[in-house]
PDB file of C-alpha atoms in Angstrom:
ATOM      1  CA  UNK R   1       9.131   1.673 -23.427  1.00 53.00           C
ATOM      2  CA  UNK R   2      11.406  -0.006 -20.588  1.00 56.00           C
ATOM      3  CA  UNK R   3      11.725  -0.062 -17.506  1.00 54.00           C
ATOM      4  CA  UNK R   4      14.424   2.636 -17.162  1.00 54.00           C
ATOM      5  CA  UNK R   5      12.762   5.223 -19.254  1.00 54.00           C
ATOM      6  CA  UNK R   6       8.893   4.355 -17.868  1.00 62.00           C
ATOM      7  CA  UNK R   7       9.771   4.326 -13.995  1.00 63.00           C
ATOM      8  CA  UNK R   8      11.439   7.957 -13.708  1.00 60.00           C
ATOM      9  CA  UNK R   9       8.256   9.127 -15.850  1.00 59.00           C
ATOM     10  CA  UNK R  10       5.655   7.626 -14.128  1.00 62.00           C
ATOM     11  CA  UNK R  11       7.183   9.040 -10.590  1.00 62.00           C
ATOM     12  CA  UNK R  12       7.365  12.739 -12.090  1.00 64.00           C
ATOM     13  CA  UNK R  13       4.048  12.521 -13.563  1.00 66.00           C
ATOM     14  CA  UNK R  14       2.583  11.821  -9.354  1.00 67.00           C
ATOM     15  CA  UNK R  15       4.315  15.356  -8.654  1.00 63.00           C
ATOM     16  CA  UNK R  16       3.207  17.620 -11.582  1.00 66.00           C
ATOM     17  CA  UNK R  17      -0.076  19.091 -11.780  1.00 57.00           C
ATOM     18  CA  UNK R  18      -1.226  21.474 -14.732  1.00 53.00           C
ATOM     19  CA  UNK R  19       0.342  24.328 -15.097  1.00 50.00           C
ATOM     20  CA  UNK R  20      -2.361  27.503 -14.289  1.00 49.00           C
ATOM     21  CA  UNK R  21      -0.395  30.563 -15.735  1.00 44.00           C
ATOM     22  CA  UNK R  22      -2.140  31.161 -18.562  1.00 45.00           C
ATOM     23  CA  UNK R  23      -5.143  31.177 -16.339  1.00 47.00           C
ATOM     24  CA  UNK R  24      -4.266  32.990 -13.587  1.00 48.00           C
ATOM     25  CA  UNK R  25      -6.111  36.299 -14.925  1.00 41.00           C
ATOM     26  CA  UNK R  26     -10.199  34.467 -14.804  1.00 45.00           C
ATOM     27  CA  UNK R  27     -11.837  34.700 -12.093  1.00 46.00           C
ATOM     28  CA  UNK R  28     -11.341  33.556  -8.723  1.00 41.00           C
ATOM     29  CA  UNK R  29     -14.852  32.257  -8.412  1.00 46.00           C
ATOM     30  CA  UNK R  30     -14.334  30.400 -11.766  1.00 81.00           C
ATOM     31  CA  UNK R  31     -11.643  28.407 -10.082  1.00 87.00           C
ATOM     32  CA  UNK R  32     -13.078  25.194  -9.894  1.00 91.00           C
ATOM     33  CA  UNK R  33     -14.282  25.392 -13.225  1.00 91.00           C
ATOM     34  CA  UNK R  34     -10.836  26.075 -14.497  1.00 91.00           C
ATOM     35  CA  UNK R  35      -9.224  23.111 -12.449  1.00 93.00           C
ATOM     36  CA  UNK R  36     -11.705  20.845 -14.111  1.00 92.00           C
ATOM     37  CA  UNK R  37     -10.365  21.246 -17.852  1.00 91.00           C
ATOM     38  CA  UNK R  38      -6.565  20.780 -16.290  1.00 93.00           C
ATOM     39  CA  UNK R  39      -7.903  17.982 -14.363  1.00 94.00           C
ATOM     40  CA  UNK R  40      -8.396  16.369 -17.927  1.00 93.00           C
ATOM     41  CA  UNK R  41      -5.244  17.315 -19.309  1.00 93.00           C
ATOM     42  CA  UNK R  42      -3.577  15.890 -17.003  1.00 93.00           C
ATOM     43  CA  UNK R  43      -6.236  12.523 -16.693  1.00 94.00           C
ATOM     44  CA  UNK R  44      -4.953  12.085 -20.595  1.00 93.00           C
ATOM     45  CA  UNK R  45      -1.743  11.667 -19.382  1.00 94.00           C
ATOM     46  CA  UNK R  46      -2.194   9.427 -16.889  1.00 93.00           C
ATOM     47  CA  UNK R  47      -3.495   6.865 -19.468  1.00 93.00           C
ATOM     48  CA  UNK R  48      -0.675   7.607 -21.650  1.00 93.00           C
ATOM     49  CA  UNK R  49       1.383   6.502 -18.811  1.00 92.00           C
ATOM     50  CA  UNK R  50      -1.050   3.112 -17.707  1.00 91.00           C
ATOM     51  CA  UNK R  51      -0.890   2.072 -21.190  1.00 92.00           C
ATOM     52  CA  UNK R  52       3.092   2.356 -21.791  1.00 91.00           C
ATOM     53  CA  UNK R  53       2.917   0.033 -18.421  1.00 91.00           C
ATOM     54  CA  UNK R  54       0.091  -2.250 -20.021  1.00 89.00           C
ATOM     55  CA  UNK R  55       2.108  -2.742 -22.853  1.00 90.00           C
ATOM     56  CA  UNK R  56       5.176  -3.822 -21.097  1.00 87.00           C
ATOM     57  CA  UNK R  57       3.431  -6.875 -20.960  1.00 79.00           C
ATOM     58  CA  UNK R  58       6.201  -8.301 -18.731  1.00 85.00           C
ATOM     59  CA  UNK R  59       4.589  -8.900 -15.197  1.00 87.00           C
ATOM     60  CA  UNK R  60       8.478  -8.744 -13.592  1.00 87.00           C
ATOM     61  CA  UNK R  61       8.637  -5.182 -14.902  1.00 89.00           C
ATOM     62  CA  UNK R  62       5.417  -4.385 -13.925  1.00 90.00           C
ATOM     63  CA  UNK R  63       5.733  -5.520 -10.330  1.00 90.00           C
ATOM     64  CA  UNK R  64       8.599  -3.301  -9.917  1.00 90.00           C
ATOM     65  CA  UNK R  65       7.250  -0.039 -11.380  1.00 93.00           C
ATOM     66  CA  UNK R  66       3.993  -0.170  -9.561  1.00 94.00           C
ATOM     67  CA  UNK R  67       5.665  -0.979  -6.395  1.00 93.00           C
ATOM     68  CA  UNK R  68       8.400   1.985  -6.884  1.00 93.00           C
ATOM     69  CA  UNK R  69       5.427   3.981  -8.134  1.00 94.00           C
ATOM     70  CA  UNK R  70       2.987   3.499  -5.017  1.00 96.00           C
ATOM     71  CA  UNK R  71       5.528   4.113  -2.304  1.00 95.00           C
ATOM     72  CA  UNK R  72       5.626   7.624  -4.212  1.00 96.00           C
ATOM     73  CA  UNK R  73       2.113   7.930  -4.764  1.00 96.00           C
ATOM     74  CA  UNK R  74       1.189   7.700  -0.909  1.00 97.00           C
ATOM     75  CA  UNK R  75       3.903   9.731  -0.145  1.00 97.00           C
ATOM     76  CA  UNK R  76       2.652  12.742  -2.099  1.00 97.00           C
ATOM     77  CA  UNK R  77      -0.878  11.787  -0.910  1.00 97.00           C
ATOM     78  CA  UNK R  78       0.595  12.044   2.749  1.00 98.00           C
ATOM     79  CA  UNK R  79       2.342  15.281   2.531  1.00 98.00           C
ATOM     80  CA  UNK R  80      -0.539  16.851   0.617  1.00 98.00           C
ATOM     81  CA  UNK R  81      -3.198  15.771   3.135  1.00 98.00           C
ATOM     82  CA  UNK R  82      -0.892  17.415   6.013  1.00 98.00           C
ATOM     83  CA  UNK R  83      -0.855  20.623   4.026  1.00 98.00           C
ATOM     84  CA  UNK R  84      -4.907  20.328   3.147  1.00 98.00           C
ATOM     85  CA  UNK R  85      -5.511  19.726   6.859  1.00 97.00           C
ATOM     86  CA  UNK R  86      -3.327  22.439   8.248  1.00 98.00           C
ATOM     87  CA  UNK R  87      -4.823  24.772   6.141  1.00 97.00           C
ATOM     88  CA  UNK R  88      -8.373  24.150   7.067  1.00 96.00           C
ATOM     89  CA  UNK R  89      -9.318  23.433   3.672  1.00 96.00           C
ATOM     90  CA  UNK R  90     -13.221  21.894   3.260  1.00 95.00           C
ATOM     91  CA  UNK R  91     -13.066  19.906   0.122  1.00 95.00           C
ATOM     92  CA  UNK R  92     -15.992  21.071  -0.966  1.00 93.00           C
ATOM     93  CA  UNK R  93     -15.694  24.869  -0.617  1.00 92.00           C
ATOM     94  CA  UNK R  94     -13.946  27.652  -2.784  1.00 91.00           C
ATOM     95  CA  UNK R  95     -10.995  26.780  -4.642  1.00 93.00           C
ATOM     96  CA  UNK R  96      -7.780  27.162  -2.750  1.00 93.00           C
ATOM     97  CA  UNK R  97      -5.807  30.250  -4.781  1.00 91.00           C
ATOM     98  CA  UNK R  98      -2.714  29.797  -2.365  1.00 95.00           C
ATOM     99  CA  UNK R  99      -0.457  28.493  -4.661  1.00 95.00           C
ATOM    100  CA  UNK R 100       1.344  25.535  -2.042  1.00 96.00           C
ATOM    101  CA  UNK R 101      -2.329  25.081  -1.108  1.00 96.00           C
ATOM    102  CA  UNK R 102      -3.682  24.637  -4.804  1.00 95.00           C
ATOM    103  CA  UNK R 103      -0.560  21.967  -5.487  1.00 96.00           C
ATOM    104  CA  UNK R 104      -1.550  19.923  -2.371  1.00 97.00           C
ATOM    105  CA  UNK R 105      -5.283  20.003  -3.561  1.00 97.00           C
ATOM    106  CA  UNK R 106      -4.148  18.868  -7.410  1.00 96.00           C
ATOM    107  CA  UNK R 107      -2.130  16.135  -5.893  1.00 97.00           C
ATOM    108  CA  UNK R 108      -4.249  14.656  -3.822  1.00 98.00           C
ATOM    109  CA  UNK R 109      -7.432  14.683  -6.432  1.00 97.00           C
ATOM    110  CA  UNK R 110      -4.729  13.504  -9.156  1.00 96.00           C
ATOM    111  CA  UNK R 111      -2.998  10.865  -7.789  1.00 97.00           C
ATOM    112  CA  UNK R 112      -5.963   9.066  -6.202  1.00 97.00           C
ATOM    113  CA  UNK R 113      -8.191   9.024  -9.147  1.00 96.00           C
ATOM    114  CA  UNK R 114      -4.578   7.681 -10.915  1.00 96.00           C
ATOM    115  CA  UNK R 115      -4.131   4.940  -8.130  1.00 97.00           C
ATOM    116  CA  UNK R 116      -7.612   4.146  -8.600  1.00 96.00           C
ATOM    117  CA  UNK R 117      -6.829   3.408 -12.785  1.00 95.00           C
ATOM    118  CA  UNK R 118      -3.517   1.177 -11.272  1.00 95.00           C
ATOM    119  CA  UNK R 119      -5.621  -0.849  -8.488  1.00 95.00           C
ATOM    120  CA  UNK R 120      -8.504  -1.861 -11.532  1.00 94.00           C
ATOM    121  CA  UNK R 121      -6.252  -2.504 -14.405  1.00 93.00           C
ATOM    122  CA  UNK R 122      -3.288  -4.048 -12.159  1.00 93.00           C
ATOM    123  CA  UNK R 123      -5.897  -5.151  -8.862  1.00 93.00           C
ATOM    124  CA  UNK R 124      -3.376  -8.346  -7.840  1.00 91.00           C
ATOM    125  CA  UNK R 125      -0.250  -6.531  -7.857  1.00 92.00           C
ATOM    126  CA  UNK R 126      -2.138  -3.521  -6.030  1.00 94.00           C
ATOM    127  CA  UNK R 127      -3.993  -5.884  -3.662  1.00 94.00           C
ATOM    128  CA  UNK R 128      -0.453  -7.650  -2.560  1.00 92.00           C
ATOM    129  CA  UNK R 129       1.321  -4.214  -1.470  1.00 93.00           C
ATOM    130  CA  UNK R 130      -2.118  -2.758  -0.698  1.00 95.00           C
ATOM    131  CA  UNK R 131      -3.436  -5.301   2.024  1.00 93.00           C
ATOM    132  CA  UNK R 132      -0.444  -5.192   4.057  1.00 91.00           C
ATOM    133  CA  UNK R 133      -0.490  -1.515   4.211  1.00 95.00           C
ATOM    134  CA  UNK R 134      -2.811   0.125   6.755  1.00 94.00           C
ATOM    135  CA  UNK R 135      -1.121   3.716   6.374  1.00 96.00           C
ATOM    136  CA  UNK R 136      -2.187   3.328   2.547  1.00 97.00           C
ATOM    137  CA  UNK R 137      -5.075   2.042   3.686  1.00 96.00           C
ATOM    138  CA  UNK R 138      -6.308   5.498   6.076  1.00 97.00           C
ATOM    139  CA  UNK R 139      -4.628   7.322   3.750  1.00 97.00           C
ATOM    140  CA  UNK R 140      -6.955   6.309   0.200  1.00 97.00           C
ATOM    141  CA  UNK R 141      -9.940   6.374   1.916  1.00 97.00           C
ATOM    142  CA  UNK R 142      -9.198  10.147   3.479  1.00 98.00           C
ATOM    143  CA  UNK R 143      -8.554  10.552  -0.270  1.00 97.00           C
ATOM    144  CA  UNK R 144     -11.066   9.202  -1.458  1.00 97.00           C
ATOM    145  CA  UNK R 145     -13.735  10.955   0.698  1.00 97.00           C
ATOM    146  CA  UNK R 146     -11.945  14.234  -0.210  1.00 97.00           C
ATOM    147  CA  UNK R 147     -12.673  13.526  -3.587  1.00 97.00           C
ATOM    148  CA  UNK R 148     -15.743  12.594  -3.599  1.00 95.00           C
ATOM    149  CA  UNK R 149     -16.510  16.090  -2.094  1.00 95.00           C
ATOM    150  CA  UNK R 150     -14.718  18.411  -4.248  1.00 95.00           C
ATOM    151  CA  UNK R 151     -17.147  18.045  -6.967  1.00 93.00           C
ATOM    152  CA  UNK R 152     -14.581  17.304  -9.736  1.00 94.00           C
ATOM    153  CA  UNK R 153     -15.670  13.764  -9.869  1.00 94.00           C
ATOM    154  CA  UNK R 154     -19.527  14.434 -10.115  1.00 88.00           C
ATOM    155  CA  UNK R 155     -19.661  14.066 -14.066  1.00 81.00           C
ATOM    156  CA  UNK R 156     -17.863  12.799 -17.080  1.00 80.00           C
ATOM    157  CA  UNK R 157     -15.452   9.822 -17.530  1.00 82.00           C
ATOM    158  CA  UNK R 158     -14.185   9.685 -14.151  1.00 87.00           C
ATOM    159  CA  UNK R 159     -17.137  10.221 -12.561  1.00 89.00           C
ATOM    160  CA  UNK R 160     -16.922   6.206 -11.415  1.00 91.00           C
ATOM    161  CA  UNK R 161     -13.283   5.536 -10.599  1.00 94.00           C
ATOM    162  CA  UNK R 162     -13.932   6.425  -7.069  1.00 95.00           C
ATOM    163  CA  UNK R 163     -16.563   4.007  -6.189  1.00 95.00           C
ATOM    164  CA  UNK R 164     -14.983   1.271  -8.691  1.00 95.00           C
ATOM    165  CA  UNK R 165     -11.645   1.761  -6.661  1.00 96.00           C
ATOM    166  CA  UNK R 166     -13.677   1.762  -3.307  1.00 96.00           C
ATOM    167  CA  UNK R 167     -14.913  -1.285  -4.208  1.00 95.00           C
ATOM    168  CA  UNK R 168     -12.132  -3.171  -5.797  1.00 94.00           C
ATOM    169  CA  UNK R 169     -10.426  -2.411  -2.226  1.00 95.00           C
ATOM    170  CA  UNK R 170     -12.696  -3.782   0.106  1.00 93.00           C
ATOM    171  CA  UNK R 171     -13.635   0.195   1.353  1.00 94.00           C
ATOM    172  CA  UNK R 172     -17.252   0.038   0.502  1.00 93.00           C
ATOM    173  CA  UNK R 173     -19.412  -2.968   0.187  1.00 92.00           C
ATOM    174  CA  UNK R 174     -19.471  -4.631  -3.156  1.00 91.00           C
ATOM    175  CA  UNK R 175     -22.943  -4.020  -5.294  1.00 90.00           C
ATOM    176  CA  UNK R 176     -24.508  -7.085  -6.447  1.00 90.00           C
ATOM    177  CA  UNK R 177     -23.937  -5.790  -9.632  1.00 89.00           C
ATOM    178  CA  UNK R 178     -19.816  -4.947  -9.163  1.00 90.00           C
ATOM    179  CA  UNK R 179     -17.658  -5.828 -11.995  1.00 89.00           C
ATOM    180  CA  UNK R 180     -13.925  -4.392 -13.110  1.00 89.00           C
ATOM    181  CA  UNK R 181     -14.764  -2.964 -16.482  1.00 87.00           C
ATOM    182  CA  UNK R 182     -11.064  -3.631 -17.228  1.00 84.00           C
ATOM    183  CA  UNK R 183     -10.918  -7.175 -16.102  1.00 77.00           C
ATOM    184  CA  UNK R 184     -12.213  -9.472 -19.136  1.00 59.00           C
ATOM    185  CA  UNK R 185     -12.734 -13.192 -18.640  1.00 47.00           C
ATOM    186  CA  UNK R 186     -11.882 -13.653 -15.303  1.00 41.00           C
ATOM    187  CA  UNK R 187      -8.055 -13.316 -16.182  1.00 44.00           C
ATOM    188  CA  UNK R 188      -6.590 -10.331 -14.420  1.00 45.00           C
ATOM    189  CA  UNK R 189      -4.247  -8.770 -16.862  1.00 45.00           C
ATOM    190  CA  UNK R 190      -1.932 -11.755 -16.523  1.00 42.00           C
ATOM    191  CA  UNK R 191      -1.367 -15.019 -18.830  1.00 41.00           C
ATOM    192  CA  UNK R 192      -1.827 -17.514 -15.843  1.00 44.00           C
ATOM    193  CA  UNK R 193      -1.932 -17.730 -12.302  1.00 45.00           C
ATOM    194  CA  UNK R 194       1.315 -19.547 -12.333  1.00 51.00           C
ATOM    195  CA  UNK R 195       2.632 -16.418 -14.356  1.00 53.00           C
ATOM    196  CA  UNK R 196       1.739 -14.066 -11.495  1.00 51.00           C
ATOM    197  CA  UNK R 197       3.191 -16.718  -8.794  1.00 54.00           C
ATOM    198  CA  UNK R 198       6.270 -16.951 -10.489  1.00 60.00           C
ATOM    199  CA  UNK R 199       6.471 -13.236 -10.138  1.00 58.00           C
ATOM    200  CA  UNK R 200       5.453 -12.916  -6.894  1.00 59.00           C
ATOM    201  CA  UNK R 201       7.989 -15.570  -5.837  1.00 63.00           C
ATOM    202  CA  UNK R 202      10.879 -13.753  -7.353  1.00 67.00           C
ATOM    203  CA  UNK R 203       9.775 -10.146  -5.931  1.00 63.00           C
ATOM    204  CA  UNK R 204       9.986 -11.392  -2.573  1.00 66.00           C
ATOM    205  CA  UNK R 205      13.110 -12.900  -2.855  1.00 70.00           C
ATOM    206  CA  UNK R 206      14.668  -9.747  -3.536  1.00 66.00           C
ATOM    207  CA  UNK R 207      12.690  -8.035  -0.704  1.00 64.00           C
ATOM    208  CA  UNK R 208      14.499 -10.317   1.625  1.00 70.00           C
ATOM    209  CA  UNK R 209      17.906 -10.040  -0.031  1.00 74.00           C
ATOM    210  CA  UNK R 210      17.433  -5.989   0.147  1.00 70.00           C
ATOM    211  CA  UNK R 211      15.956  -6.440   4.074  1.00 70.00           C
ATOM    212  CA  UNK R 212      19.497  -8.377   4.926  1.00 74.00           C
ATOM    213  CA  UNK R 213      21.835  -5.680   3.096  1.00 75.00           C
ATOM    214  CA  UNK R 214      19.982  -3.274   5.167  1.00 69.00           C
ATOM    215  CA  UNK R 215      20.319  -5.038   8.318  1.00 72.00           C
ATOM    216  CA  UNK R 216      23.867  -5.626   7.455  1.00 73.00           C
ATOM    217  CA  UNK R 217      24.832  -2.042   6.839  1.00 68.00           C
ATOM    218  CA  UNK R 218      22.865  -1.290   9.877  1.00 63.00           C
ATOM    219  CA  UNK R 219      25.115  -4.120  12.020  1.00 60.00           C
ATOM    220  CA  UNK R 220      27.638  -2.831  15.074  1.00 57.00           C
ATOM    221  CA  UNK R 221      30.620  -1.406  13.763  1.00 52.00           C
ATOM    222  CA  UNK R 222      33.804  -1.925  15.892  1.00 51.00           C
ATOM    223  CA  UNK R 223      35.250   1.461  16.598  1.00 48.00           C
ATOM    224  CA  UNK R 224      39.223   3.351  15.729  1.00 48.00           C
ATOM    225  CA  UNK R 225      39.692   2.818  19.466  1.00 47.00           C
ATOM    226  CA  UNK R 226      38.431  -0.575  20.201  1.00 49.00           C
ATOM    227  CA  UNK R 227      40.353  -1.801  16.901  1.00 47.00           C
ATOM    228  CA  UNK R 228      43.549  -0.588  18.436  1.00 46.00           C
ATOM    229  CA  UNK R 229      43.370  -2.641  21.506  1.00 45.00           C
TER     230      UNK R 229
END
């Protein structure tokens, strides 16, 4: 799977949620309960997605996805806290039935328990845009203190993704006994060191060149009237 085919996939998969029509009719106090199972749905296909990226197994392509694919991710988990918090919504009271309501709640619970996968199977790429970022920053640990509340995390597989992720990030102190179940023999997903480097060299190259365009296109322009003089 390329680039041009995962990217567009990966972005539209931070947006959906699953789909509760043929659910609507249970019971409201059931809610939770019902969010749970789609929670899992749509947990299957965020692996789908982390291991079409895994098996790119070209760290240029991966560097640009994840980058394209967190500056979506935190703007989803942005917009979704403002709706949460302007609703008054406790995390861990009834399920929202509002329907803009019940998509901010999805998205928020969905895409940090998915940026919590991407910052243990990817943590160096993650840790370079992360570290710099103290928006992202606020914003994941508002997410994941949300989460932690809701209940939906309590049991099951992803019952430790939030304090794994907390972790990995530097949010919560490190157990003595911390380790990235993903990360096997000290080698973090890449060949070498000088692999990852080489990457990181070249990504911020073109960083730079896209910072000039913009601050060429943003340059005085000399106007009809002044060109007539």
């Amino acid at each position: 799977m390329d680039f041009l085919f995962l990217c567009p996939f990966l972005l539209a998969l931070l947006l959906s949620r699953g789909s509760f029509a043929d659910l609507e009719k249970q019971r409201v106090d059931s809610g939770l309960e019902i969010y749970k199972k789609l929670f899992e749905v749509k947990r299957k296909d965020q692996m789908n997605a982390l291991k079409n990226l895994i098996e790119l197994n070209d760290v240029n392509q991966q560097y640009k996805i994840i980058d394209i694919m967190l500056k979506g991710l935190f703007k989803v988990l942005e917009d979704s806290r403002a709706v949460l918090i302007a609703a008054d919504v406790p995390p861990d009271g009834p399920f929202p039935q509002d329907e803009k309501i019940k998509d901010a709640y999805s998205h928020v619970v969905e895409n940090t328990a998915f940026f919590g996968d991407v910052v243990l199977r990817f943590p160096k790429i993650v840790h370079h845009y992360f570290d710099r970022n103290s928006n992202w920053n606020s914003l994941i640990r508002w997410g994941i203190g949300f989460c932690n509340l809701t209940g939906v995390f309590e049991q099951g597989p992803h019952s430790q993704v939030l304090g794994l992720m907390a972790q990995e990030l530097g949010i919560s102190e490190k157990s003595p006994d911390y380790r990235n179940p993903f990360k096997t023999d000290h080698s973090e997903f890449f060949p070498s060191a000088d692999t990852f480097q080489k990457a990181l060299r070249e990504e911020e190259k073109r960083r730079k060149k896209e910072e000039k365009r913009k601050e060429i296109r943003k340059g005085p322009r000399i106007s009809r009237s002044q060109s007539e003089l």
